[in-house]
């Protein structure tokens, strides 16, 4: 264990003493709730926060009325910012009645000074603010914010960078049977619209031995599906300290290593940048049945002019050729994507070009976003911002195409049998359970909660746009 890791372990013990004292005065175990906005990376960070809170003695609940409430924020698009401030007002009012309670805000938004200033000015009841780079110091911060002498003081600790990666901190998984695993942090790509490189910092990879150890421990603990997480997994192991390359290797090597760990039934990864997806990666997917038949490959735009201004490092022909190569090698793979509409300077003809690419690739699903001006990014300073109505018109046009193609592609699998990892009881109909196929498509089928966490063979009876209604294949037992 490193000195940093020992420091944080000691802090968890001290925070634990404070939680015990609080427990005595309340006459019950104090509760904590972690609310996550944004991406898979934030969801994984929240599991670490919940793990630290649980190990300090809090009982983790899913209710914002908890004694310790923490918002893990996102700032990739504007509506995420708005959602936070909307929630905070209501919490402030409730907090007056519970002087022992604590409110923390962390994550990507806190890396931007304007948001921290706004909290200081208009939301003085927030007790703790920290950012993405010092998430691993949460035990020390928790200890400090629980100290009675700090009640009513706002603790603000936001770092502007870090080169440290802490291993061996606790985490509390949302699902017992699947888990995200960070393989790298940060991004060096600087797409001109994107705030991530500013709020998540430079690329840092974890050592492959640490990653493989974590996955082995997860497998021993009952995890069957892992999702390897990085802003651009294809940069894994690049830009590492000179002479230490061997401790990392390449992403395909790491992926193969993870897929070969006994007990791991399915491996996913997110996100793969099209500019540097190697043939070796495609070959690794092809040669491992338990690597998911799904590749999320953000296109962002199909117009070469816009791609250039976005600094994406590929053009539409290159993207199309890459998709063809992948489909030729792994025919059963489902391609999905992200697309931004309304980027500065985008014309209806540029949207046409994007729609053309969507029609050629035939994505199984696409996440479409209206461009959101993020202050501090190069594109925020571009003069030719697109009027909202023009962007909305393009967005609606694109969405219609995306939905039409996704529905057609989903329909093609109708009648086939696939293996579903059951995740939950269906939210709307308790007679159904919900799970995902290897290609990430959602399936709802009759079943009960005993199937959660199991792989089940299901016939895809009816395609419904982006999902299927299925039926468990007769006579088949759940496969573990
Ligand atoms: N505006 C709109 N969408 C954005 N994304 C990232 N930054 C912005 C922005 N400023 C989208 C991209 C990315 C996804 C995670 O979010 O499509 O792939
Ligand atoms: Fe943002 Fe581009 Fe990095 Fe993705 S690759 S996180 S879009 S800068």
Tab-separated table of C-alpha atoms and ligand atoms in Angstrom:
chain	number	residue	atom	x	y	z
A	1	UNK	CA	0.000	0.000	0.000
A	2	UNK	CA	1.340	3.495	-0.835
A	3	UNK	CA	1.606	6.328	1.715
A	4	UNK	CA	-1.389	8.033	0.044
A	5	UNK	CA	-3.447	4.859	0.317
A	6	UNK	CA	-2.528	4.448	3.997
A	7	UNK	CA	-3.464	8.104	4.678
A	8	UNK	CA	-6.912	7.575	3.195
A	9	UNK	CA	-7.403	4.266	5.026
A	10	UNK	CA	-6.598	6.042	8.319
A	11	UNK	CA	-9.046	8.803	7.408
A	12	UNK	CA	-11.824	6.253	6.844
A	13	UNK	CA	-11.193	4.953	10.372
A	14	UNK	CA	-11.380	8.491	11.818
A	15	UNK	CA	-14.555	9.250	9.844
A	16	UNK	CA	-15.894	5.957	11.229
A	17	UNK	CA	-15.438	7.252	14.800
A	18	UNK	CA	-17.417	10.344	13.901
A	19	UNK	CA	-20.194	8.303	12.301
A	20	UNK	CA	-20.399	6.135	15.451
A	21	UNK	CA	-20.759	9.263	17.596
A	22	UNK	CA	-23.510	10.539	15.295
A	23	UNK	CA	-25.196	7.162	15.436
A	24	UNK	CA	-25.301	7.318	19.264
A	25	UNK	CA	-26.827	10.784	19.285
A	26	UNK	CA	-29.415	9.893	16.601
A	27	UNK	CA	-30.223	6.519	18.126
A	28	UNK	CA	-29.957	4.892	14.684
A	29	UNK	CA	-27.458	4.253	11.923
A	30	UNK	CA	-26.918	7.434	9.868
A	31	UNK	CA	-27.833	7.210	6.189
A	32	UNK	CA	-26.020	8.404	3.068
A	33	UNK	CA	-27.162	8.869	-0.521
A	34	UNK	CA	-25.006	9.379	-3.623
A	35	UNK	CA	-26.787	10.983	-6.589
A	36	UNK	CA	-25.065	10.573	-9.953
A	37	UNK	CA	-25.415	12.730	-13.037
A	38	UNK	CA	-23.732	11.898	-16.335
A	39	UNK	CA	-21.694	9.072	-17.732
A	40	UNK	CA	-20.487	5.599	-16.755
A	41	UNK	CA	-17.273	7.127	-15.458
A	42	UNK	CA	-19.256	9.168	-12.927
A	43	UNK	CA	-21.371	6.136	-12.045
A	44	UNK	CA	-18.171	4.243	-11.215
A	45	UNK	CA	-16.811	7.191	-9.176
A	46	UNK	CA	-20.095	7.190	-7.241
A	47	UNK	CA	-19.610	3.525	-6.366
A	48	UNK	CA	-16.272	4.497	-4.829
A	49	UNK	CA	-17.872	7.326	-2.848
A	50	UNK	CA	-20.605	4.963	-1.641
A	51	UNK	CA	-17.959	2.377	-0.677
A	52	UNK	CA	-16.097	4.920	1.447
A	53	UNK	CA	-19.335	6.119	3.077
A	54	UNK	CA	-20.402	2.558	3.820
A	55	UNK	CA	-17.044	1.620	5.269
A	56	UNK	CA	-17.242	4.699	7.510
A	57	UNK	CA	-20.488	3.342	8.946
A	58	UNK	CA	-23.237	4.973	6.895
A	59	UNK	CA	-26.084	2.909	5.612
A	60	UNK	CA	-26.429	3.623	1.875
A	61	UNK	CA	-29.938	4.485	0.743
A	62	UNK	CA	-31.535	5.793	-2.428
A	63	UNK	CA	-33.280	8.792	-0.864
A	64	UNK	CA	-32.135	12.404	-0.976
A	65	UNK	CA	-33.450	12.888	2.555
A	66	UNK	CA	-30.360	11.011	3.806
A	67	UNK	CA	-28.161	12.370	6.612
A	68	UNK	CA	-25.244	12.643	4.165
A	69	UNK	CA	-26.144	13.613	0.609
A	70	UNK	CA	-23.647	13.932	-2.204
A	71	UNK	CA	-24.233	15.082	-5.767
A	72	UNK	CA	-21.698	13.783	-8.287
A	73	UNK	CA	-22.115	16.265	-11.126
A	74	UNK	CA	-21.696	16.328	-14.907
A	75	UNK	CA	-21.006	19.294	-17.155
A	76	UNK	CA	-20.716	17.740	-20.606
A	77	UNK	CA	-23.963	19.392	-21.694
A	78	UNK	CA	-25.906	22.311	-20.323
A	79	UNK	CA	-29.004	20.474	-19.098
A	80	UNK	CA	-26.858	18.516	-16.606
A	81	UNK	CA	-25.827	21.805	-14.933
A	82	UNK	CA	-29.418	22.967	-14.740
A	83	UNK	CA	-30.553	19.759	-13.095
A	84	UNK	CA	-28.133	20.219	-10.204
A	85	UNK	CA	-29.191	23.751	-9.330
A	86	UNK	CA	-32.842	22.740	-9.583
A	87	UNK	CA	-32.303	20.026	-6.956
A	88	UNK	CA	-30.167	22.066	-4.543
A	89	UNK	CA	-32.834	24.645	-3.640
A	90	UNK	CA	-35.176	22.005	-2.246
A	91	UNK	CA	-32.378	20.309	-0.303
A	92	UNK	CA	-31.391	23.594	1.383
A	93	UNK	CA	-34.880	24.038	2.791
A	94	UNK	CA	-34.961	20.494	4.240
A	95	UNK	CA	-31.474	20.784	5.652
A	96	UNK	CA	-32.477	23.510	8.150
A	97	UNK	CA	-34.526	20.922	10.050
A	98	UNK	CA	-31.597	18.503	10.304
A	99	UNK	CA	-28.575	20.409	11.598
A	100	UNK	CA	-26.492	17.217	11.759
A	101	UNK	CA	-26.952	16.482	8.066
A	102	UNK	CA	-24.241	17.208	5.490
A	103	UNK	CA	-24.423	18.085	1.790
A	104	UNK	CA	-21.500	17.585	-0.597
A	105	UNK	CA	-21.135	18.403	-4.300
A	106	UNK	CA	-18.340	16.900	-6.407
A	107	UNK	CA	-17.551	15.821	-9.969
A	108	UNK	CA	-16.918	17.539	-13.286
A	109	UNK	CA	-18.935	20.722	-12.681
A	110	UNK	CA	-16.828	21.517	-9.643
A	111	UNK	CA	-13.722	21.717	-11.858
A	112	UNK	CA	-15.200	24.910	-13.322
A	113	UNK	CA	-14.738	28.002	-11.214
A	114	UNK	CA	-17.991	29.613	-12.304
A	115	UNK	CA	-20.032	26.821	-10.745
A	116	UNK	CA	-18.057	26.788	-7.496
A	117	UNK	CA	-18.478	30.581	-7.251
A	118	UNK	CA	-22.208	30.234	-7.771
A	119	UNK	CA	-22.451	27.645	-4.997
A	120	UNK	CA	-20.444	29.830	-2.620
A	121	UNK	CA	-22.650	32.821	-3.341
A	122	UNK	CA	-26.136	31.379	-3.601
A	123	UNK	CA	-26.006	27.965	-1.882
A	124	UNK	CA	-23.995	28.590	1.312
A	125	UNK	CA	-25.567	25.566	3.001
A	126	UNK	CA	-23.385	23.229	0.909
A	127	UNK	CA	-20.840	21.733	3.338
A	128	UNK	CA	-18.253	20.211	1.016
A	129	UNK	CA	-17.084	20.813	-2.553
A	130	UNK	CA	-14.384	18.799	-4.294
A	131	UNK	CA	-13.477	17.897	-7.865
A	132	UNK	CA	-12.585	14.958	-10.055
A	133	UNK	CA	-8.812	15.024	-9.453
A	134	UNK	CA	-9.021	14.581	-5.684
A	135	UNK	CA	-11.898	12.139	-5.486
A	136	UNK	CA	-9.485	9.741	-3.823
A	137	UNK	CA	-9.058	12.182	-0.894
A	138	UNK	CA	-12.764	11.839	-0.073
A	139	UNK	CA	-11.993	9.908	3.149
A	140	UNK	CA	-9.984	12.874	4.535
A	141	UNK	CA	-12.619	15.327	3.342
A	142	UNK	CA	-15.370	13.222	4.900
A	143	UNK	CA	-13.523	13.149	8.193
A	144	UNK	CA	-13.172	16.956	8.056
A	145	UNK	CA	-16.755	17.694	7.066
A	146	UNK	CA	-18.155	15.460	9.819
A	147	UNK	CA	-16.103	17.232	12.510
A	148	UNK	CA	-18.534	19.155	14.739
A	149	UNK	CA	-16.187	22.167	14.769
A	150	UNK	CA	-16.585	22.468	10.972
A	151	UNK	CA	-20.402	22.607	11.066
A	152	UNK	CA	-21.645	25.540	9.017
A	153	UNK	CA	-18.297	26.030	7.232
A	154	UNK	CA	-18.065	25.285	3.539
A	155	UNK	CA	-14.988	23.154	2.801
A	156	UNK	CA	-13.795	23.681	-0.781
A	157	UNK	CA	-10.961	21.535	-2.113
A	158	UNK	CA	-10.685	21.440	-5.911
A	159	UNK	CA	-7.384	20.500	-7.559
A	160	UNK	CA	-6.530	21.580	-11.082
A	161	UNK	CA	-4.664	18.375	-11.920
A	162	UNK	CA	-3.241	15.154	-10.575
A	163	UNK	CA	-0.877	12.496	-11.797
A	164	UNK	CA	-1.802	10.097	-9.018
A	165	UNK	CA	-4.024	7.039	-9.244
A	166	UNK	CA	-5.003	5.448	-5.962
A	167	UNK	CA	-5.648	1.721	-5.846
A	168	UNK	CA	-7.378	-0.333	-3.158
A	169	UNK	CA	-10.056	2.110	-2.028
A	170	UNK	CA	-13.402	0.584	-1.131
A	171	UNK	CA	-16.308	0.624	-3.531
A	172	UNK	CA	-19.939	-0.385	-3.277
A	173	UNK	CA	-21.262	-1.844	-6.509
A	174	UNK	CA	-24.712	-0.908	-7.659
A	175	UNK	CA	-25.131	-4.384	-9.163
A	176	UNK	CA	-23.609	-7.510	-7.586
A	177	UNK	CA	-23.177	-9.202	-10.964
A	178	UNK	CA	-21.673	-6.450	-13.117
A	179	UNK	CA	-19.187	-3.683	-12.632
A	180	UNK	CA	-17.398	-0.864	-14.369
A	181	UNK	CA	-13.597	-0.940	-14.150
A	182	UNK	CA	-11.558	2.196	-14.814
A	183	UNK	CA	-8.622	1.532	-17.072
A	184	UNK	CA	-7.644	5.141	-17.636
A	185	UNK	CA	-8.639	8.630	-16.609
A	186	UNK	CA	-8.752	11.919	-18.510
A	187	UNK	CA	-8.560	12.721	-22.214
A	188	UNK	CA	-5.931	14.364	-24.435
A	189	UNK	CA	-8.002	14.642	-27.600
A	190	UNK	CA	-9.397	18.146	-27.190
A	191	UNK	CA	-12.365	17.879	-29.514
A	192	UNK	CA	-13.263	21.545	-29.825
A	193	UNK	CA	-16.778	21.231	-28.348
A	194	UNK	CA	-15.818	19.106	-25.371
A	195	UNK	CA	-15.199	20.118	-21.765
A	196	UNK	CA	-13.889	16.698	-20.666
A	197	UNK	CA	-10.138	17.365	-21.156
A	198	UNK	CA	-10.496	20.462	-18.956
A	199	UNK	CA	-12.459	18.844	-16.141
A	200	UNK	CA	-10.942	15.355	-16.207
A	201	UNK	CA	-7.372	16.341	-17.059
A	202	UNK	CA	-4.639	14.585	-19.017
A	203	UNK	CA	-4.714	10.899	-19.879
A	204	UNK	CA	-3.446	8.577	-17.171
A	205	UNK	CA	-3.598	4.795	-17.517
A	206	UNK	CA	-3.733	2.318	-14.661
A	207	UNK	CA	-1.115	-0.428	-14.704
A	208	UNK	CA	-2.456	-3.560	-16.328
A	209	UNK	CA	-1.553	-5.758	-13.333
A	210	UNK	CA	-3.722	-3.547	-11.096
A	211	UNK	CA	-6.628	-3.745	-13.553
A	212	UNK	CA	-6.369	-7.514	-13.972
A	213	UNK	CA	-6.154	-7.937	-10.178
A	214	UNK	CA	-9.284	-5.883	-9.724
A	215	UNK	CA	-11.160	-7.935	-12.325
A	216	UNK	CA	-10.011	-11.191	-10.704
A	217	UNK	CA	-11.282	-9.985	-7.337
A	218	UNK	CA	-14.568	-8.926	-8.936
A	219	UNK	CA	-14.927	-12.342	-10.571
A	220	UNK	CA	-14.298	-14.030	-7.201
A	221	UNK	CA	-16.992	-11.808	-5.767
A	222	UNK	CA	-19.608	-12.951	-8.290
A	223	UNK	CA	-19.214	-10.357	-11.045
A	224	UNK	CA	-19.919	-11.859	-14.471
A	225	UNK	CA	-19.849	-8.777	-16.698
A	226	UNK	CA	-17.270	-5.997	-16.626
A	227	UNK	CA	-17.219	-2.756	-18.544
A	228	UNK	CA	-13.734	-1.314	-19.067
A	229	UNK	CA	-13.978	2.457	-18.805
A	230	UNK	CA	-11.914	5.230	-20.346
A	231	UNK	CA	-12.683	8.409	-22.326
A	232	UNK	CA	-10.738	6.832	-25.171
A	233	UNK	CA	-9.755	3.249	-24.468
A	234	UNK	CA	-7.649	3.154	-27.644
A	235	UNK	CA	-5.153	5.483	-25.939
A	236	UNK	CA	-4.687	3.011	-23.090
A	237	UNK	CA	-0.995	2.558	-22.281
A	238	UNK	CA	0.111	5.495	-24.426
A	239	UNK	CA	1.796	8.530	-22.862
A	240	UNK	CA	3.068	6.510	-19.927
A	241	UNK	CA	6.359	7.248	-18.137
A	242	UNK	CA	9.367	6.348	-20.337
A	243	UNK	CA	10.694	2.883	-19.613
A	244	UNK	CA	7.453	1.716	-17.977
A	245	UNK	CA	5.565	0.749	-21.138
A	246	UNK	CA	5.740	-2.939	-20.285
A	247	UNK	CA	3.609	-2.383	-17.172
A	248	UNK	CA	0.744	-1.273	-19.393
A	249	UNK	CA	0.805	-2.861	-22.847
A	250	UNK	CA	-1.852	-2.013	-25.422
A	251	UNK	CA	-5.629	-1.910	-25.062
A	252	UNK	CA	-6.196	-5.098	-27.131
A	253	UNK	CA	-3.707	-6.939	-24.895
A	254	UNK	CA	-5.489	-5.720	-21.788
A	255	UNK	CA	-8.897	-6.586	-23.220
A	256	UNK	CA	-7.781	-10.122	-24.063
A	257	UNK	CA	-6.297	-10.490	-20.568
A	258	UNK	CA	-9.585	-9.448	-18.958
A	259	UNK	CA	-11.663	-11.698	-21.241
A	260	UNK	CA	-9.501	-14.682	-20.279
A	261	UNK	CA	-10.086	-14.324	-16.521
A	262	UNK	CA	-12.136	-17.324	-15.322
A	263	UNK	CA	-15.690	-16.403	-14.357
A	264	UNK	CA	-15.915	-13.327	-16.588
A	265	UNK	CA	-18.767	-14.118	-18.940
A	266	UNK	CA	-18.950	-10.824	-20.766
A	267	UNK	CA	-16.612	-7.876	-21.313
A	268	UNK	CA	-17.691	-4.474	-22.580
A	269	UNK	CA	-15.694	-1.302	-23.058
A	270	UNK	CA	-16.381	2.401	-23.536
A	271	UNK	CA	-15.433	4.565	-25.399
A	272	UNK	CA	-13.438	3.858	-28.500
A	273	UNK	CA	-12.322	6.840	-30.613
A	274	UNK	CA	-12.594	6.079	-34.350
A	275	UNK	CA	-9.300	7.827	-35.158
A	276	UNK	CA	-7.137	5.183	-33.537
A	277	UNK	CA	-9.104	1.952	-33.453
A	278	UNK	CA	-6.616	-0.731	-34.473
A	279	UNK	CA	-7.067	-3.908	-36.508
A	280	UNK	CA	-5.563	-5.695	-33.524
A	281	UNK	CA	-8.565	-4.576	-31.438
A	282	UNK	CA	-11.014	-5.899	-34.043
A	283	UNK	CA	-9.125	-9.199	-34.106
A	284	UNK	CA	-9.214	-9.424	-30.297
A	285	UNK	CA	-12.991	-8.947	-30.331
A	286	UNK	CA	-13.394	-11.538	-33.083
A	287	UNK	CA	-11.328	-14.147	-31.316
A	288	UNK	CA	-13.071	-13.869	-27.917
A	289	UNK	CA	-16.720	-14.960	-27.718
A	290	UNK	CA	-17.154	-13.269	-24.378
A	291	UNK	CA	-16.197	-9.812	-25.651
A	292	UNK	CA	-19.532	-8.114	-26.286
A	293	UNK	CA	-20.718	-7.904	-29.873
A	294	UNK	CA	-21.133	-4.177	-29.488
A	295	UNK	CA	-18.944	-1.263	-30.427
A	296	UNK	CA	-19.827	2.297	-29.509
A	297	UNK	CA	-18.038	4.448	-32.046
A	298	UNK	CA	-18.879	8.151	-31.704
A	299	UNK	CA	-19.293	9.741	-35.146
A	300	UNK	CA	-20.248	13.253	-33.936
A	301	UNK	CA	-20.778	14.452	-37.525
A	302	UNK	CA	-20.775	13.037	-41.038
A	303	UNK	CA	-19.610	16.305	-42.614
A	304	UNK	CA	-15.876	16.506	-43.278
A	305	UNK	CA	-15.854	20.268	-42.800
A	306	UNK	CA	-17.486	19.962	-39.385
A	307	UNK	CA	-15.338	16.978	-38.363
A	308	UNK	CA	-12.275	19.073	-39.081
A	309	UNK	CA	-13.559	21.981	-37.011
A	310	UNK	CA	-14.386	19.514	-34.234
A	311	UNK	CA	-10.754	18.285	-34.340
A	312	UNK	CA	-11.883	14.684	-34.578
A	313	UNK	CA	-8.921	13.389	-36.583
A	314	UNK	CA	-10.909	11.414	-39.218
A	315	UNK	CA	-13.179	12.145	-42.153
A	316	UNK	CA	-16.424	10.486	-43.174
A	317	UNK	CA	-14.715	8.192	-45.713
A	318	UNK	CA	-12.271	7.018	-43.038
A	319	UNK	CA	-15.124	6.407	-40.598
A	320	UNK	CA	-17.130	4.451	-43.190
A	321	UNK	CA	-14.111	2.366	-44.159
A	322	UNK	CA	-13.478	1.561	-40.501
A	323	UNK	CA	-17.081	0.407	-40.015
A	324	UNK	CA	-16.816	-1.793	-43.100
A	325	UNK	CA	-13.593	-3.360	-41.796
A	326	UNK	CA	-15.184	-4.080	-38.441
A	327	UNK	CA	-18.368	-5.546	-39.929
A	328	UNK	CA	-16.386	-7.719	-42.332
A	329	UNK	CA	-14.360	-9.233	-39.476
A	330	UNK	CA	-17.154	-9.436	-36.872
A	331	UNK	CA	-20.445	-9.681	-38.792
A	332	UNK	CA	-22.665	-10.002	-35.715
A	333	UNK	CA	-21.397	-6.787	-34.112
A	334	UNK	CA	-23.842	-3.966	-33.350
A	335	UNK	CA	-22.492	-0.479	-33.982
A	336	UNK	CA	-23.847	2.452	-31.986
A	337	UNK	CA	-22.796	6.073	-31.976
A	338	UNK	CA	-23.029	9.625	-30.614
A	339	UNK	CA	-23.928	12.545	-32.883
A	340	UNK	CA	-23.966	16.269	-32.178
A	341	UNK	CA	-26.270	18.564	-34.133
A	342	UNK	CA	-25.945	22.364	-34.190
A	343	UNK	CA	-22.157	22.586	-33.922
A	344	UNK	CA	-20.995	26.114	-34.942
A	345	UNK	CA	-21.153	26.637	-38.702
A	346	UNK	CA	-23.267	23.532	-39.358
A	347	UNK	CA	-25.617	23.933	-42.345
A	348	UNK	CA	-28.566	21.745	-43.413
A	349	UNK	CA	-26.189	20.234	-46.015
A	350	UNK	CA	-23.840	19.171	-43.215
A	351	UNK	CA	-26.793	17.516	-41.486
A	352	UNK	CA	-27.574	15.758	-44.803
A	353	UNK	CA	-24.007	14.422	-44.831
A	354	UNK	CA	-24.459	13.100	-41.279
A	355	UNK	CA	-27.731	11.453	-42.236
A	356	UNK	CA	-25.971	9.843	-45.226
A	357	UNK	CA	-23.415	8.251	-42.911
A	358	UNK	CA	-26.186	7.024	-40.592
A	359	UNK	CA	-27.887	5.435	-43.601
A	360	UNK	CA	-24.670	3.770	-44.770
A	361	UNK	CA	-23.524	2.399	-41.422
A	362	UNK	CA	-27.022	1.501	-40.205
A	363	UNK	CA	-26.403	2.050	-36.484
A	364	UNK	CA	-28.319	-0.180	-34.086
A	365	UNK	CA	-28.749	2.870	-31.864
A	366	UNK	CA	-27.488	6.451	-31.818
A	367	UNK	CA	-27.430	9.030	-29.068
A	368	UNK	CA	-28.202	12.392	-30.598
A	369	UNK	CA	-27.320	15.632	-28.820
A	370	UNK	CA	-28.006	19.278	-29.503
A	371	UNK	CA	-24.724	21.155	-29.420
A	372	UNK	CA	-24.207	22.800	-26.056
A	373	UNK	CA	-21.803	25.743	-25.782
A	374	UNK	CA	-19.304	24.914	-23.039
A	375	UNK	CA	-17.392	27.941	-21.842
A	376	UNK	CA	-13.638	27.518	-22.077
A	377	UNK	CA	-13.770	25.190	-25.100
A	378	UNK	CA	-12.542	26.469	-28.496
A	379	UNK	CA	-15.937	25.999	-30.180
A	380	UNK	CA	-17.613	28.256	-27.610
A	381	UNK	CA	-15.588	31.104	-29.161
A	382	UNK	CA	-16.504	30.289	-32.789
A	383	UNK	CA	-18.417	33.205	-34.323
A	384	UNK	CA	-20.943	31.182	-36.331
A	385	UNK	CA	-23.079	29.654	-33.560
A	386	UNK	CA	-26.185	28.012	-35.007
A	387	UNK	CA	-29.627	29.414	-34.066
A	388	UNK	CA	-31.602	27.110	-31.798
A	389	UNK	CA	-34.454	26.618	-34.289
A	390	UNK	CA	-32.080	25.611	-37.101
A	391	UNK	CA	-30.343	23.120	-34.826
A	392	UNK	CA	-33.663	21.711	-33.630
A	393	UNK	CA	-34.831	21.242	-37.222
A	394	UNK	CA	-31.680	19.276	-38.082
A	395	UNK	CA	-31.947	17.316	-34.844
A	396	UNK	CA	-35.531	16.236	-35.567
A	397	UNK	CA	-34.592	15.196	-39.083
A	398	UNK	CA	-31.644	13.151	-37.843
A	399	UNK	CA	-33.641	11.563	-35.041
A	400	UNK	CA	-36.303	10.352	-37.477
A	401	UNK	CA	-33.622	8.648	-39.573
A	402	UNK	CA	-31.882	7.148	-36.557
A	403	UNK	CA	-35.145	5.713	-35.244
A	404	UNK	CA	-36.186	4.340	-38.610
A	405	UNK	CA	-32.865	2.567	-39.172
A	406	UNK	CA	-32.552	1.305	-35.611
A	407	UNK	CA	-36.058	-0.175	-35.833
A	408	UNK	CA	-35.214	-1.899	-39.143
A	409	UNK	CA	-31.946	-3.279	-37.785
A	410	UNK	CA	-33.569	-4.488	-34.570
A	411	UNK	CA	-36.308	-6.176	-36.600
A	412	UNK	CA	-33.701	-8.245	-38.468
A	413	UNK	CA	-32.886	-10.182	-35.257
A	414	UNK	CA	-36.544	-10.985	-34.591
A	415	UNK	CA	-37.067	-14.718	-34.061
A	416	UNK	CA	-33.458	-15.435	-33.126
A	417	UNK	CA	-32.284	-16.673	-29.728
A	418	UNK	CA	-29.791	-14.673	-27.673
A	419	UNK	CA	-28.180	-14.806	-24.271
A	420	UNK	CA	-29.510	-12.154	-21.912
A	421	UNK	CA	-27.879	-11.033	-18.685
A	422	UNK	CA	-30.908	-10.232	-16.521
A	423	UNK	CA	-30.480	-6.906	-14.707
A	424	UNK	CA	-33.766	-6.100	-12.990
A	425	UNK	CA	-37.474	-6.630	-12.702
A	426	UNK	CA	-39.163	-4.528	-15.377
A	427	UNK	CA	-40.027	-1.074	-14.054
A	428	UNK	CA	-43.448	-0.928	-15.672
A	429	UNK	CA	-44.583	-4.539	-15.507
A	430	UNK	CA	-43.552	-6.695	-12.539
A	431	UNK	CA	-44.267	-9.896	-14.496
A	432	UNK	CA	-41.312	-9.115	-16.780
A	433	UNK	CA	-37.582	-8.948	-16.229
A	434	UNK	CA	-35.177	-6.786	-18.202
A	435	UNK	CA	-31.706	-7.583	-19.426
A	436	UNK	CA	-29.220	-7.020	-22.198
A	437	UNK	CA	-27.933	-9.110	-25.070
A	438	UNK	CA	-24.262	-9.272	-25.924
A	439	UNK	CA	-24.919	-6.587	-28.555
A	440	UNK	CA	-26.314	-4.338	-25.777
A	441	UNK	CA	-29.929	-4.469	-26.995
A	442	UNK	CA	-32.530	-4.485	-24.238
A	443	UNK	CA	-34.889	-7.442	-23.853
A	444	UNK	CA	-37.973	-7.699	-21.642
A	445	UNK	CA	-39.391	-11.160	-21.007
A	446	UNK	CA	-41.566	-13.007	-18.478
A	447	UNK	CA	-39.600	-13.955	-15.361
A	448	UNK	CA	-39.022	-13.053	-11.733
A	449	UNK	CA	-36.285	-11.581	-9.552
A	450	UNK	CA	-34.587	-14.959	-9.041
A	451	UNK	CA	-33.211	-14.533	-12.587
A	452	UNK	CA	-31.401	-11.275	-11.778
A	453	UNK	CA	-27.674	-11.648	-12.393
A	454	UNK	CA	-28.088	-14.777	-14.536
A	455	UNK	CA	-27.476	-15.400	-18.219
A	456	UNK	CA	-30.638	-16.759	-19.791
A	457	UNK	CA	-31.338	-17.902	-23.344
A	458	UNK	CA	-34.228	-15.902	-24.706
A	459	UNK	CA	-36.085	-15.945	-28.004
A	460	UNK	CA	-36.487	-12.418	-29.387
A	461	UNK	CA	-40.156	-12.663	-30.283
A	462	UNK	CA	-41.007	-9.095	-31.109
A	463	UNK	CA	-38.781	-6.145	-32.028
A	464	UNK	CA	-40.053	-2.832	-30.672
A	465	UNK	CA	-37.827	-0.083	-32.012
A	466	UNK	CA	-34.850	-0.140	-29.673
A	467	UNK	CA	-35.772	-3.242	-27.652
A	468	UNK	CA	-37.341	-6.709	-27.798
A	469	UNK	CA	-40.116	-8.562	-26.065
A	470	UNK	CA	-38.818	-12.075	-25.583
A	471	UNK	CA	-39.640	-15.497	-24.228
A	472	UNK	CA	-37.309	-17.741	-22.271
A	473	UNK	CA	-36.377	-20.682	-24.445
A	474	UNK	CA	-38.247	-23.754	-23.232
A	475	UNK	CA	-36.314	-26.285	-21.258
A	476	UNK	CA	-33.216	-24.142	-20.969
A	477	UNK	CA	-31.896	-23.569	-17.502
A	478	UNK	CA	-30.350	-20.339	-16.493
A	479	UNK	CA	-26.663	-20.532	-17.277
A	480	UNK	CA	-24.372	-19.130	-14.605
B	1	LIG	N1	-22.559	19.561	-26.830
B	1	LIG	C1	-23.309	18.503	-27.179
B	1	LIG	N2	-22.900	17.243	-27.040
B	1	LIG	C2	-21.681	17.031	-26.500
B	1	LIG	N3	-21.020	15.905	-26.245
B	1	LIG	C3	-19.837	16.215	-25.689
B	1	LIG	N4	-19.720	17.557	-25.589
B	1	LIG	C4	-20.855	18.087	-26.094
B	1	LIG	C5	-21.334	19.399	-26.286
B	1	LIG	N5	-20.607	20.466	-25.950
B	1	LIG	C6	-21.528	14.578	-26.566
B	1	LIG	C7	-20.628	13.863	-27.583
B	1	LIG	C8	-19.980	12.793	-26.741
B	1	LIG	C9	-21.059	12.502	-25.724
B	1	LIG	C10	-20.614	11.809	-24.500
B	1	LIG	O1	-21.558	13.773	-25.399
B	1	LIG	O2	-21.435	13.298	-28.592
B	1	LIG	O3	-19.627	11.649	-27.494
B	2	LIG	FE1	-14.402	14.788	-25.263
B	2	LIG	FE2	-13.276	14.202	-27.628
B	2	LIG	FE3	-12.109	13.384	-25.322
B	2	LIG	FE4	-14.396	12.240	-26.129
B	2	LIG	S1	-12.418	12.155	-27.234
B	2	LIG	S2	-13.912	12.975	-24.036
B	2	LIG	S3	-15.462	13.970	-27.082
B	2	LIG	S4	-12.375	15.507	-26.012
